C-alpha cells in the first residue's frame, strides 16, 4: 500500500503532476497566504495535526499513509455518491474499480477488512438484493479522514476572522462526509492537489509521515512567531508516542529528511534549521488546501437520492 493511488485515471500518478485548477484558485490561495494571520493560523493547524490520537486504536497508523488514506477517502466518496447522487452501490468491487491500478484488489480488500475490524466501516445488505453488501463509513472514519480538512477550514475561519466559522458545522460527520465526497469529485475530474508538492508527497507516503512533518513545521513556527503554540518534543520516543509508531521509524523518517537537507534537529532535540524550499512548499500546499476545502464547506446539502441511511 506504499504506492501512490491515482484517483483520476486508475494509474499511478507521478509527483509533480499539475491538476486542473478552477479560475481564480491560485489567486485566492495567494491572498490567504498574504494575510498577517496566515502563519499563526497555520501554526495552530500544525499543532492540532501533530497532537496524539484520542484513542488507543492505532488511528494514525491506520489512516496517515497516502495510499490507505485514499482508499478510505474513495470509500467515503462512493457511499455519499450513492446516497446523494444516485451512483452505483458502494460495494467492495466498486471501490476496487475506483482505486484501479493504484493498489491490487487483494490489498484493497485486506484494508477494508481491517477497517471493518476496527468498526470504521460497516457492511450492510442491499435491501433489494441481500447478496450485495454496501460499505458504509462509520462516523469515526469520516471524522478521522476529515480531520485535516476540518482543521484547514478552521484555519481560514481564523485568518478571515469569521464568527461563527464554517469549521464548527463540520463536526457533523454527515456534513463532513459530503465535503469529502465533493472533494473526491474534484480530484476525479481534475487530479489531486498533493502531487505537485513532492516533499509533502514524500512524507505523506510514509506511515505517519504527514503528522510528523506537521510537528516539524510547528517547531519552526514556535521559534519564529511570537504567538505560536509551543513546539512538540522532537525526540524519537516523544514523537513515537504521539504518532503510535516505533522510535526506529521516527528516526528513519527524520534521518532521511536531514540527509536531503530539508531540516536539522540539533542539541536538545530542537529544530535548528528548516530549508526555505520546504517552508515555501508547505505553505503553498496549505493555502491550496484551505481554498479547496473552504469553498466546498459552503455548498448546500443535497437531498438523499437513494434513501440510504
Tab-separated table of C-alpha atoms in Angstrom, residues 202-203 206 209 212-213 215-216 233-237 239-240 243 247-265 269 271:
chain	number	residue	atom	x	y	z
A	202	UNK	CA	7.418	12.121	0.387
A	203	UNK	CA	6.187	12.491	3.969
A	206	UNK	CA	5.167	7.030	4.788
A	209	UNK	CA	4.860	10.937	7.882
A	212	UNK	CA	5.470	14.161	11.765
A	213	UNK	CA	6.033	16.876	9.148
A	215	UNK	CA	5.303	18.595	14.159
A	216	UNK	CA	8.472	19.832	12.413
A	233	UNK	CA	9.054	17.450	21.702
A	234	UNK	CA	11.098	16.151	18.765
A	235	UNK	CA	12.759	13.205	20.473
A	236	UNK	CA	12.232	9.823	18.840
A	237	UNK	CA	10.354	8.479	21.860
A	239	UNK	CA	7.153	11.557	18.549
A	240	UNK	CA	6.673	7.780	18.511
A	243	UNK	CA	2.117	9.087	16.332
A	247	UNK	CA	11.079	5.204	17.619
A	248	UNK	CA	13.109	3.488	14.896
A	249	UNK	CA	10.517	4.506	12.285
A	250	UNK	CA	10.613	8.098	13.509
A	251	UNK	CA	14.412	8.023	13.361
A	252	UNK	CA	14.328	6.765	9.788
A	253	UNK	CA	11.929	9.499	8.669
A	254	UNK	CA	13.904	12.268	10.359
A	255	UNK	CA	17.228	10.883	9.144
A	256	UNK	CA	16.075	10.717	5.521
A	257	UNK	CA	14.868	14.323	5.637
A	258	UNK	CA	18.070	15.558	7.265
A	259	UNK	CA	20.147	13.777	4.620
A	260	UNK	CA	18.168	15.660	1.965
A	261	UNK	CA	18.958	18.934	3.719
A	262	UNK	CA	15.337	19.715	4.498
A	263	UNK	CA	15.865	20.418	8.198
A	264	UNK	CA	18.244	19.823	11.096
A	265	UNK	CA	17.336	18.776	14.629
A	269	UNK	CA	16.201	17.593	20.031
A	271	UNK	CA	14.789	22.219	15.330
